Structures are given as C-alpha cells and as structure tokens.
PDB file of N, CA and C in Angstrom:
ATOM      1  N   UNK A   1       0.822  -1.191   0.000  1.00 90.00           N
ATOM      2  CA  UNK A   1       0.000   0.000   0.000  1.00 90.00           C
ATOM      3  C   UNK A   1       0.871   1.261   0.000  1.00 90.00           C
ATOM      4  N   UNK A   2       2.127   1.481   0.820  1.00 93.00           N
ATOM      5  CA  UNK A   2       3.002   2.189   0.813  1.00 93.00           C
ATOM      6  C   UNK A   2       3.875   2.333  -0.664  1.00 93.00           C
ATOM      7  N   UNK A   3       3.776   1.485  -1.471  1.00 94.00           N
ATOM      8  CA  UNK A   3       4.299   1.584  -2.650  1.00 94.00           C
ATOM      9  C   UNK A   3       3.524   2.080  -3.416  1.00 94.00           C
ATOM     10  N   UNK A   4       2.249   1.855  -3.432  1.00 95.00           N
ATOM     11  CA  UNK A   4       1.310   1.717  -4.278  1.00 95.00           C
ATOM     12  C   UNK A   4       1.295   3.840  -3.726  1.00 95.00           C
ATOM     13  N   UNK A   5       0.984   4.059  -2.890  1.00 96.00           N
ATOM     14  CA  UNK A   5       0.981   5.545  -2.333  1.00 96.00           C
ATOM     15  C   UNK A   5       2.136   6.296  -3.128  1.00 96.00           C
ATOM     16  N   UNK A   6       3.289   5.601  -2.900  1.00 96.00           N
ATOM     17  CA  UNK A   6       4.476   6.408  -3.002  1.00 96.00           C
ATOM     18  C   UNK A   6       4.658   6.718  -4.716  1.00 96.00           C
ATOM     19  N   UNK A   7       4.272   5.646  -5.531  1.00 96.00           N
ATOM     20  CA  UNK A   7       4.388   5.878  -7.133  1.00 96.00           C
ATOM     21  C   UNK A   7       3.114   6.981  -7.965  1.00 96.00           C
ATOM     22  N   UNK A   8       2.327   6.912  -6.754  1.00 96.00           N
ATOM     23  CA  UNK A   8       0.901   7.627  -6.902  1.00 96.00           C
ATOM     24  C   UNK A   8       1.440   9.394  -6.953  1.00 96.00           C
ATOM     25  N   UNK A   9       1.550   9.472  -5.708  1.00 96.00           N
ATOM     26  CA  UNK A   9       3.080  10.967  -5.637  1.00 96.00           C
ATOM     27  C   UNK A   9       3.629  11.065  -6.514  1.00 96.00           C
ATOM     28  N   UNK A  10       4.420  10.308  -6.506  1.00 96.00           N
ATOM     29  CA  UNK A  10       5.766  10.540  -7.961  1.00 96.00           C
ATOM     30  C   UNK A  10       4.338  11.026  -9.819  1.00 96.00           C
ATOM     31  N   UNK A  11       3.861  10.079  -9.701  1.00 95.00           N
ATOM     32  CA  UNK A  11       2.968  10.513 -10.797  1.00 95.00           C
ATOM     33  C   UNK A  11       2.860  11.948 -10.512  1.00 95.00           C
ATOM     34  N   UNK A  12       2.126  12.333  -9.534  1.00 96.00           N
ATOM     35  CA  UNK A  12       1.298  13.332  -9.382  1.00 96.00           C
ATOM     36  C   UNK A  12       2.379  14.569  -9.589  1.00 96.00           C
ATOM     37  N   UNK A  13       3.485  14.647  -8.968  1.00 96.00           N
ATOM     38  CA  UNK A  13       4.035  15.514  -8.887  1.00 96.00           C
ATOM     39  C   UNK A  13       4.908  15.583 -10.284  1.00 96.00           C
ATOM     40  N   UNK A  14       5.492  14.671 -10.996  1.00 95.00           N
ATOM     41  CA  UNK A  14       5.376  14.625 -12.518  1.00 95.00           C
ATOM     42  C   UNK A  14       4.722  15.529 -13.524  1.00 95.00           C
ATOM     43  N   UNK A  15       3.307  15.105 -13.011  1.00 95.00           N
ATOM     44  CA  UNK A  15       2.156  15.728 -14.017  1.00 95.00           C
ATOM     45  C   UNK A  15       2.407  17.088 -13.898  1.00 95.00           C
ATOM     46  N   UNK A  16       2.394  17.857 -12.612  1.00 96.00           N
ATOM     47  CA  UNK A  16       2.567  19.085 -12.248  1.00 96.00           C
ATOM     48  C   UNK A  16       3.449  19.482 -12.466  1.00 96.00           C
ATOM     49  N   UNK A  17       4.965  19.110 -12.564  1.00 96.00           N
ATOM     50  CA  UNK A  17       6.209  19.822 -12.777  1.00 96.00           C
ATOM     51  C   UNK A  17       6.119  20.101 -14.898  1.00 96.00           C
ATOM     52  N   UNK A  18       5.931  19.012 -15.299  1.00 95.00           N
ATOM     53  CA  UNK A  18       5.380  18.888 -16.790  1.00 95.00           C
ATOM     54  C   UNK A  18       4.960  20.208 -17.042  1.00 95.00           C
ATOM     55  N   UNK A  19       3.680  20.088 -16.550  1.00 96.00           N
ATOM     56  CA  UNK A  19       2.622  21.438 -16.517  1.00 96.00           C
ATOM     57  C   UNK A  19       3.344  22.621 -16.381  1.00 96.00           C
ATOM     58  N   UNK A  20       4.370  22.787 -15.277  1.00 95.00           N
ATOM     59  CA  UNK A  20       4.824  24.485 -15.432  1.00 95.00           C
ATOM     60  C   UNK A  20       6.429  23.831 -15.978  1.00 95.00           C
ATOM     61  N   UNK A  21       6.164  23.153 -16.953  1.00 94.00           N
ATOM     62  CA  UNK A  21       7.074  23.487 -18.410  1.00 94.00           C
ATOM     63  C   UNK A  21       9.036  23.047 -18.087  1.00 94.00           C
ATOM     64  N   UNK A  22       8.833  22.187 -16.731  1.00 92.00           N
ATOM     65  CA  UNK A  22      10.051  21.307 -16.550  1.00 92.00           C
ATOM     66  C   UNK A  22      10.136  20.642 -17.471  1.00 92.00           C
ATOM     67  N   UNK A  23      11.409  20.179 -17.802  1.00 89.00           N
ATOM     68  CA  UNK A  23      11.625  18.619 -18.355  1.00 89.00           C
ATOM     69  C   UNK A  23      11.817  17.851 -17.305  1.00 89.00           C
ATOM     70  N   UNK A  24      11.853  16.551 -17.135  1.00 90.00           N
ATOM     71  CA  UNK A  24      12.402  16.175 -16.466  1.00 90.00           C
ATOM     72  C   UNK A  24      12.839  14.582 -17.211  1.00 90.00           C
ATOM     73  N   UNK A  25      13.510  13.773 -16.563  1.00 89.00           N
ATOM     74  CA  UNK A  25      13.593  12.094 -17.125  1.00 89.00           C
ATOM     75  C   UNK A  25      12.461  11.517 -17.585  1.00 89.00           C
ATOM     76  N   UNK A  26      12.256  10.603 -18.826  1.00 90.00           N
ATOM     77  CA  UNK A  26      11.288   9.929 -18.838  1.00 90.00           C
ATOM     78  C   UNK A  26      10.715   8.682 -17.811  1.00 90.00           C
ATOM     79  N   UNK A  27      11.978   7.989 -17.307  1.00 91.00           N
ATOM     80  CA  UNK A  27      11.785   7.420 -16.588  1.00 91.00           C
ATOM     81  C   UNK A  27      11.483   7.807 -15.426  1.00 91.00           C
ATOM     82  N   UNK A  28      10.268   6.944 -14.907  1.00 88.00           N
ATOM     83  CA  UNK A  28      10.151   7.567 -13.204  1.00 88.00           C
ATOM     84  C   UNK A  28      10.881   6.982 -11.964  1.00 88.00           C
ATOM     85  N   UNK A  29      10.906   7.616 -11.312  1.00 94.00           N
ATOM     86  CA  UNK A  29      11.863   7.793 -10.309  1.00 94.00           C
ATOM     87  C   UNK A  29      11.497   8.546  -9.025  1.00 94.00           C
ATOM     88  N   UNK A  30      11.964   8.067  -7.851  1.00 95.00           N
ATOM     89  CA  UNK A  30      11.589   8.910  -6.678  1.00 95.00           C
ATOM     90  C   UNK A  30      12.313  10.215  -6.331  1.00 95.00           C
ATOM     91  N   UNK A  31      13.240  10.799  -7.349  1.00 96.00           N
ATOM     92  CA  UNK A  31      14.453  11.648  -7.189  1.00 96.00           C
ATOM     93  C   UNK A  31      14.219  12.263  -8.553  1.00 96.00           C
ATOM     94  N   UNK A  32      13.224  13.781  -8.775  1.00 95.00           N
ATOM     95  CA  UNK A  32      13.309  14.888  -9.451  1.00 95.00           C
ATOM     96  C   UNK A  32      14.359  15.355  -9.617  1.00 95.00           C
ATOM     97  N   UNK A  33      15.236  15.110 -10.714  1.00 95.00           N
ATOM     98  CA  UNK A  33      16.202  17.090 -10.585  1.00 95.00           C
ATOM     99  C   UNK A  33      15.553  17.154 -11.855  1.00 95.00           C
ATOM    100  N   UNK A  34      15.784  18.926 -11.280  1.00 96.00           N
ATOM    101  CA  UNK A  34      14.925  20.052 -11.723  1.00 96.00           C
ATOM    102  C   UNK A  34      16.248  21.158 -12.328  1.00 96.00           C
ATOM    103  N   UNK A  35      16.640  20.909 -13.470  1.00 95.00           N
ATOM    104  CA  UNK A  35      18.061  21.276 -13.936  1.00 95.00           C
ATOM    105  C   UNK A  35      17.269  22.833 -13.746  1.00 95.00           C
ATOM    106  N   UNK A  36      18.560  23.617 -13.412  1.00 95.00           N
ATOM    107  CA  UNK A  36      18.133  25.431 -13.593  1.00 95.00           C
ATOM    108  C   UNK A  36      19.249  25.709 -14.404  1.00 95.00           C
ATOM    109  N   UNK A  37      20.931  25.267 -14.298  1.00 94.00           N
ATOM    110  CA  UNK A  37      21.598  25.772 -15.198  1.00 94.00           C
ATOM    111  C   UNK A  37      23.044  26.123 -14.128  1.00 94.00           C
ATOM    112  N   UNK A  38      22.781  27.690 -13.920  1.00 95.00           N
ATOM    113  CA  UNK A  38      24.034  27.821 -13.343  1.00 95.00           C
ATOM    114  C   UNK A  38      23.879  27.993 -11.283  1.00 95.00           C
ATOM    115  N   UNK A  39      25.090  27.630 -10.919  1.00 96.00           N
ATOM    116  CA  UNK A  39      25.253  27.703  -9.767  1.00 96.00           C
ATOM    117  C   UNK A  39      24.398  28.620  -8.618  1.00 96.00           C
ATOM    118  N   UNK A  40      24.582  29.551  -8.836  1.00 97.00           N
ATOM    119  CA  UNK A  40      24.422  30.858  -8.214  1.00 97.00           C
ATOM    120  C   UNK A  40      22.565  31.030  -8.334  1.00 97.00           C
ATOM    121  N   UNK A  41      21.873  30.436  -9.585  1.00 96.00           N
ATOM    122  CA  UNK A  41      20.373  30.578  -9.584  1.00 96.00           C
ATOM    123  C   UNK A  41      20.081  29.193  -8.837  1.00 96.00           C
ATOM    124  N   UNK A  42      20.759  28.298  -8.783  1.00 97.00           N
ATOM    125  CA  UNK A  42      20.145  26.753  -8.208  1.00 97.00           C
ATOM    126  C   UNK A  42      20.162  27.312  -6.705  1.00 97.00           C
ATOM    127  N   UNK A  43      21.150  28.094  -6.224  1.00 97.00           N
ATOM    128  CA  UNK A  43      21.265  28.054  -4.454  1.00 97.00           C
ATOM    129  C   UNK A  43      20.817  29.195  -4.123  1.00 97.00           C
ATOM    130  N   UNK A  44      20.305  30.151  -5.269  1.00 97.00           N
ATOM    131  CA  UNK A  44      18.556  31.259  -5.006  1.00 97.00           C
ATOM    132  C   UNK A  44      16.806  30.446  -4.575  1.00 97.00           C
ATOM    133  N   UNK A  45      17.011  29.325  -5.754  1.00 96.00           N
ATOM    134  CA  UNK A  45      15.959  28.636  -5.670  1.00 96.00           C
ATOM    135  C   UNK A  45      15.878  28.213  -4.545  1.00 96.00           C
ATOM    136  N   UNK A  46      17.019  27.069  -4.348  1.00 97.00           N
ATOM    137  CA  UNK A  46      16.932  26.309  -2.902  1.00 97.00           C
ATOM    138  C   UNK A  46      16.594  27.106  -1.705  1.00 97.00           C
ATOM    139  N   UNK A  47      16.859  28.370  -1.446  1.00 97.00           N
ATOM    140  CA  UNK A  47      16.840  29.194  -0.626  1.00 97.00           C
ATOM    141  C   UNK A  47      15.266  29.521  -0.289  1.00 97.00           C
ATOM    142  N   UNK A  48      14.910  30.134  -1.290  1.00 96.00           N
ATOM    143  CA  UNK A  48      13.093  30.569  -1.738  1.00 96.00           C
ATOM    144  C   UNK A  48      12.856  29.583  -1.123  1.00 96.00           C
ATOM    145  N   UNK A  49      13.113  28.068  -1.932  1.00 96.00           N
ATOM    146  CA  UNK A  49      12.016  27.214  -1.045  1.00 96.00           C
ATOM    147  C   UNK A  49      12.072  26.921   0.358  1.00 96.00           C
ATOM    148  N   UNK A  50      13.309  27.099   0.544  1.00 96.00           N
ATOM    149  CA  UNK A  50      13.460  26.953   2.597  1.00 96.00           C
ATOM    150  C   UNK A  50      12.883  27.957   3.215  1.00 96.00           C
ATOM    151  N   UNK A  51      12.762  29.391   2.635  1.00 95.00           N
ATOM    152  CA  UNK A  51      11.841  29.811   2.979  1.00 95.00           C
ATOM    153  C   UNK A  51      10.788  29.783   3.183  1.00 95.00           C
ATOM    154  N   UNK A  52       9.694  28.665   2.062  1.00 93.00           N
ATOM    155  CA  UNK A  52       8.578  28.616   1.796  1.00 93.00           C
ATOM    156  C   UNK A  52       8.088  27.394   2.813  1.00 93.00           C
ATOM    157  N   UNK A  53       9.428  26.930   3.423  1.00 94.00           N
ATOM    158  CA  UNK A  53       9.195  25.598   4.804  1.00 94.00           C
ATOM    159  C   UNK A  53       9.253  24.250   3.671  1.00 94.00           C
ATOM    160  N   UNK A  54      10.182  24.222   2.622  1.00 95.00           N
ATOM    161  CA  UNK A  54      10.746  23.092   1.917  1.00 95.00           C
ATOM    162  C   UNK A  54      11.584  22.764   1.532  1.00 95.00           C
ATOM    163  N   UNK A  55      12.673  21.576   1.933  1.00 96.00           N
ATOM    164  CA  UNK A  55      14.058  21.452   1.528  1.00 96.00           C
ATOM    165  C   UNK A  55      14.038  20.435   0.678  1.00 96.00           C
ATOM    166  N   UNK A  56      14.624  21.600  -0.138  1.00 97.00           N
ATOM    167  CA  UNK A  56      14.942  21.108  -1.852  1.00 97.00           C
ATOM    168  C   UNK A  56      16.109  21.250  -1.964  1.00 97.00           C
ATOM    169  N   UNK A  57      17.447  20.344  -2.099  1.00 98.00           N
ATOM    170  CA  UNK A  57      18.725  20.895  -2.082  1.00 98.00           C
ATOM    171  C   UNK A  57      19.709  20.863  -3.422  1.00 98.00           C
ATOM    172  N   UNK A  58      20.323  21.990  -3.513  1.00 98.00           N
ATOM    173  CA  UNK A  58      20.654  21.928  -5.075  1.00 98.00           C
ATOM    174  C   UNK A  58      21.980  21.282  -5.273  1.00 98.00           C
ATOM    175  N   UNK A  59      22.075  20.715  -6.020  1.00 97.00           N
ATOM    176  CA  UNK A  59      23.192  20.051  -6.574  1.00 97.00           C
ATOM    177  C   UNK A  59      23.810  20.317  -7.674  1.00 97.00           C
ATOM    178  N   UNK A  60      25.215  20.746  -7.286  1.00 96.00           N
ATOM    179  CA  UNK A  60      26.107  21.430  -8.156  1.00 96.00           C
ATOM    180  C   UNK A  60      27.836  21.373  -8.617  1.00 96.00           C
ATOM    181  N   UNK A  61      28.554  21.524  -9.136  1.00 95.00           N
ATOM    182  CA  UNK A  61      29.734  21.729  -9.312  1.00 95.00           C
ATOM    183  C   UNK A  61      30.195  21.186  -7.904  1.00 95.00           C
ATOM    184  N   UNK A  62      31.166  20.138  -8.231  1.00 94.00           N
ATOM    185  CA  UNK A  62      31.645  19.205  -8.998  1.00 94.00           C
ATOM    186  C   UNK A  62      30.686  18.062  -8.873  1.00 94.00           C
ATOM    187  N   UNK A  63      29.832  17.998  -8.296  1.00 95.00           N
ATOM    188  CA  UNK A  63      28.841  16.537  -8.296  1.00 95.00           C
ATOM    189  C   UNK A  63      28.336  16.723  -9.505  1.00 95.00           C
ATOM    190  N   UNK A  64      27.596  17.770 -10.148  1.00 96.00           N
ATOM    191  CA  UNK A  64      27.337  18.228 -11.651  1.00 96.00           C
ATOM    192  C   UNK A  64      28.512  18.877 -12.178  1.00 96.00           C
ATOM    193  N   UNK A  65      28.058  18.651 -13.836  1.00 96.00           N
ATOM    194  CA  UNK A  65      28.880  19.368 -14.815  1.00 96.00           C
ATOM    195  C   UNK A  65      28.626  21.080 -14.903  1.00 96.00           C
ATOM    196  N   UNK A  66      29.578  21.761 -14.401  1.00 95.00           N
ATOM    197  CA  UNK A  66      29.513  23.185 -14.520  1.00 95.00           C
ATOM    198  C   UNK A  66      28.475  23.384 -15.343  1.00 95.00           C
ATOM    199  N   UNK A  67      26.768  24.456 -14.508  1.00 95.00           N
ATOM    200  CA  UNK A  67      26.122  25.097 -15.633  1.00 95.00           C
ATOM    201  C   UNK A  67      25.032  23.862 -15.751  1.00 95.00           C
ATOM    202  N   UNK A  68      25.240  23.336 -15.043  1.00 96.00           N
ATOM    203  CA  UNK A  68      24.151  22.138 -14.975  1.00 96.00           C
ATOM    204  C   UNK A  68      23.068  21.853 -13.408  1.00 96.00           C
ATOM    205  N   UNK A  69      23.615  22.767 -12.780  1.00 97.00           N
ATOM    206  CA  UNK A  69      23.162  22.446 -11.155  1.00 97.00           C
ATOM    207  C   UNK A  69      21.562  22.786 -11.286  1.00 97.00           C
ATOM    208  N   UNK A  70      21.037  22.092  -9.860  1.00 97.00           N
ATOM    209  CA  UNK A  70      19.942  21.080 -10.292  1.00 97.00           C
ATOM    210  C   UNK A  70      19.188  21.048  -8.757  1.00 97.00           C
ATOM    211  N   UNK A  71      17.973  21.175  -9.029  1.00 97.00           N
ATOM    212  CA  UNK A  71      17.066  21.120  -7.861  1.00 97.00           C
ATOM    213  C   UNK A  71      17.048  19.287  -7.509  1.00 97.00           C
ATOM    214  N   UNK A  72      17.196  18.968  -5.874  1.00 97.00           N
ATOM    215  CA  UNK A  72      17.111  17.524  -6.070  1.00 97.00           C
ATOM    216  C   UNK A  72      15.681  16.846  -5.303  1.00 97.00           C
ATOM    217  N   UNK A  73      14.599  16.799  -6.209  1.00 97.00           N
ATOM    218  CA  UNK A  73      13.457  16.497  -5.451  1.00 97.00           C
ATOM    219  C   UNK A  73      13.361  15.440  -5.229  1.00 97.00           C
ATOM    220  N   UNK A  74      12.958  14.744  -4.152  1.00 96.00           N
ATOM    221  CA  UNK A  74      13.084  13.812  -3.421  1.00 96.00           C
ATOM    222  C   UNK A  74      11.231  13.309  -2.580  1.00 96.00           C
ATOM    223  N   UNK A  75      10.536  12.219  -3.260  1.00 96.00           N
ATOM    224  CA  UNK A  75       9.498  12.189  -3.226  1.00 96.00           C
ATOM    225  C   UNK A  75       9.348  10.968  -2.093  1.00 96.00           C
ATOM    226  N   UNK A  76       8.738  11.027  -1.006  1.00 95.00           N
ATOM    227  CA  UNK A  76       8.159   9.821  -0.145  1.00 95.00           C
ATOM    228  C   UNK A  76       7.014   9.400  -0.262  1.00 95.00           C
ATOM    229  N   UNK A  77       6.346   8.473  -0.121  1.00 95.00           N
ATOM    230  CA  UNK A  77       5.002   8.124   0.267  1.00 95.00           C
ATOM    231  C   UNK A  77       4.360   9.002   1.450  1.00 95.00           C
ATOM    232  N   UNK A  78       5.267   9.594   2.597  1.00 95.00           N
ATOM    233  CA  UNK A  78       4.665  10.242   3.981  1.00 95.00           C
ATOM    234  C   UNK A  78       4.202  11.663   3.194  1.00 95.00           C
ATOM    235  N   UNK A  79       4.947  11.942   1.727  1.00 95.00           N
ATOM    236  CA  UNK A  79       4.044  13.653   1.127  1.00 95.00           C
ATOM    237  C   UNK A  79       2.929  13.673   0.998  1.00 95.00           C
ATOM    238  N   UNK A  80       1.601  14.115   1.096  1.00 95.00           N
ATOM    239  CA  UNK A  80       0.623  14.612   0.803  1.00 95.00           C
ATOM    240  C   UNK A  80       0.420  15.395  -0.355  1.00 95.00           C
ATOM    241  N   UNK A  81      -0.962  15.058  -0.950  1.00 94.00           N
ATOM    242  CA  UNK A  81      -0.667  16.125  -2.227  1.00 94.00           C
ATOM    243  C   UNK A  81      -0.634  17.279  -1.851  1.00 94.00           C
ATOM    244  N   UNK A  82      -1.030  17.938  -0.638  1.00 95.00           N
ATOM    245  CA  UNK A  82      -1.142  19.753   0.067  1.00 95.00           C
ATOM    246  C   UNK A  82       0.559  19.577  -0.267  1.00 95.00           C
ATOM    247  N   UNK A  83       1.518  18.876   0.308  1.00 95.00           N
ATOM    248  CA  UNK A  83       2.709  19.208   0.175  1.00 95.00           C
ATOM    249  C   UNK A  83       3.545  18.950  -1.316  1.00 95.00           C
ATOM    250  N   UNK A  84       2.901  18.240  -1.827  1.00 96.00           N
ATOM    251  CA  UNK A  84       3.325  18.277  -3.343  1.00 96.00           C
ATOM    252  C   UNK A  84       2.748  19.707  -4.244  1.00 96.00           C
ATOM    253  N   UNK A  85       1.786  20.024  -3.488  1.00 96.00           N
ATOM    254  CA  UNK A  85       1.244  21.299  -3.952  1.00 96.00           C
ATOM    255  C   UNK A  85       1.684  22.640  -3.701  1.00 96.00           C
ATOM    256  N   UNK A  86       2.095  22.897  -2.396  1.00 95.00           N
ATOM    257  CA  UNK A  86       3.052  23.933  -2.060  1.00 95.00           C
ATOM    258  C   UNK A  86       4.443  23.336  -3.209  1.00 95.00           C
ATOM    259  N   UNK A  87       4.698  22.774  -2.838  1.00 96.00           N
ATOM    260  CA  UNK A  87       5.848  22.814  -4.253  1.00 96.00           C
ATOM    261  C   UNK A  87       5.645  23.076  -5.242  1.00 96.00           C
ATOM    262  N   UNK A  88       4.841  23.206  -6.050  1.00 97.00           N
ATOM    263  CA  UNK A  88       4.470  23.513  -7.247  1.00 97.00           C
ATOM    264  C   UNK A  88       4.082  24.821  -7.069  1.00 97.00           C
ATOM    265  N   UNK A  89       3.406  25.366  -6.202  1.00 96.00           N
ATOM    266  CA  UNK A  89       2.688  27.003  -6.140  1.00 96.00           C
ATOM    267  C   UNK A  89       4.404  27.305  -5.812  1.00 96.00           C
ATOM    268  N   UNK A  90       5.609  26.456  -4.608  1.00 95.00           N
ATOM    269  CA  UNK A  90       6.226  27.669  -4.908  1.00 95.00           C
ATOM    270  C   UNK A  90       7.406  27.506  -6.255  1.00 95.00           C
ATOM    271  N   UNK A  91       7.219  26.529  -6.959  1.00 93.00           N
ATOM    272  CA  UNK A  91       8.306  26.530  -8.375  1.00 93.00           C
ATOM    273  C   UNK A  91       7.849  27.397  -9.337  1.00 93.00           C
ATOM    274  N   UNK A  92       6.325  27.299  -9.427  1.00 93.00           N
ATOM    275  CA  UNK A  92       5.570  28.580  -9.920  1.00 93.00           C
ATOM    276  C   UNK A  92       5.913  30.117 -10.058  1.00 93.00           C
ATOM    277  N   UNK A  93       6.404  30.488  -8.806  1.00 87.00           N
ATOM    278  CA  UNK A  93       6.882  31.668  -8.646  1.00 87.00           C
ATOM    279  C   UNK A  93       8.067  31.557  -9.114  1.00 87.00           C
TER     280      UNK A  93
END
C-alpha cells in the first residue's frame, strides 16, 4: 500500500512539474532534478524554497557538470498532495 501511495506521488508531482514546463527524465523515479543551469540561480531557488518551509537541495559543481546544477526532489510516500502542492505554487513563482 506504501508503494502503491508512493508511485501515486511521484505521478502526481510529474504531471505538475510537466505542466509548469520542466523537463524532467522519462523514466520515473523517486528523485526529481529540476536542472536550472548555473550555480548561483540553483542556491537562489533552494533558498526561496526553505523559505517557503521546503528542503529542496541543489546540486552542483563538482557533483554536476559546470552550468548544470539542479534542484534535487526527493518524493516519499509520507508527502501529501497539500505538500506536493506547495511545491508547485512555490516553483511557480
């Protein structure tokens, strides 16, 4: 049931990142990155969202290729769609 929950999320939050015009992997996966590009805008984002009461942590130089750093979303079965939803209202912004 916990699996069955947890791939349900991953869909959901898929559909929604799609929608405001991410790419992301075709394959699914419990681990979003959310490429932004360069350094300095990935650890703005990450920031916004810790503000917004969500840790999203960016991943960058040298774990990524310079210019590639990357939001790392990270999906459980314990998210709720309210909390898959604040993520999206705040990637939105």
């Amino acid at each position: 049931s916990l699996r069955e929950k947890l791939w349900q999320r991953v869909e959901e939050l898929r559909r929604g990142i799609e929608a405001l015009g991410w790419s992301i992997p075709a394959e699914p996966s419990t681990i979003l990155p959310l490429i932004v590009g360069g350094e300095a805008k990935a650890l703005a984002m990450m920031g916004q969202l810790r503000e917004a009461g969500l840790f999203i942590p960016a991943i960058r130089y040298p774990t990524v290729a310079r210019n590639e750093a990357r939001l790392r979303v990270t999906v459980s079965a314990s998210h709720s769609s309210d909390d898959l939803q604040a993520l999206l209202e705040s990637l939105a912004r």
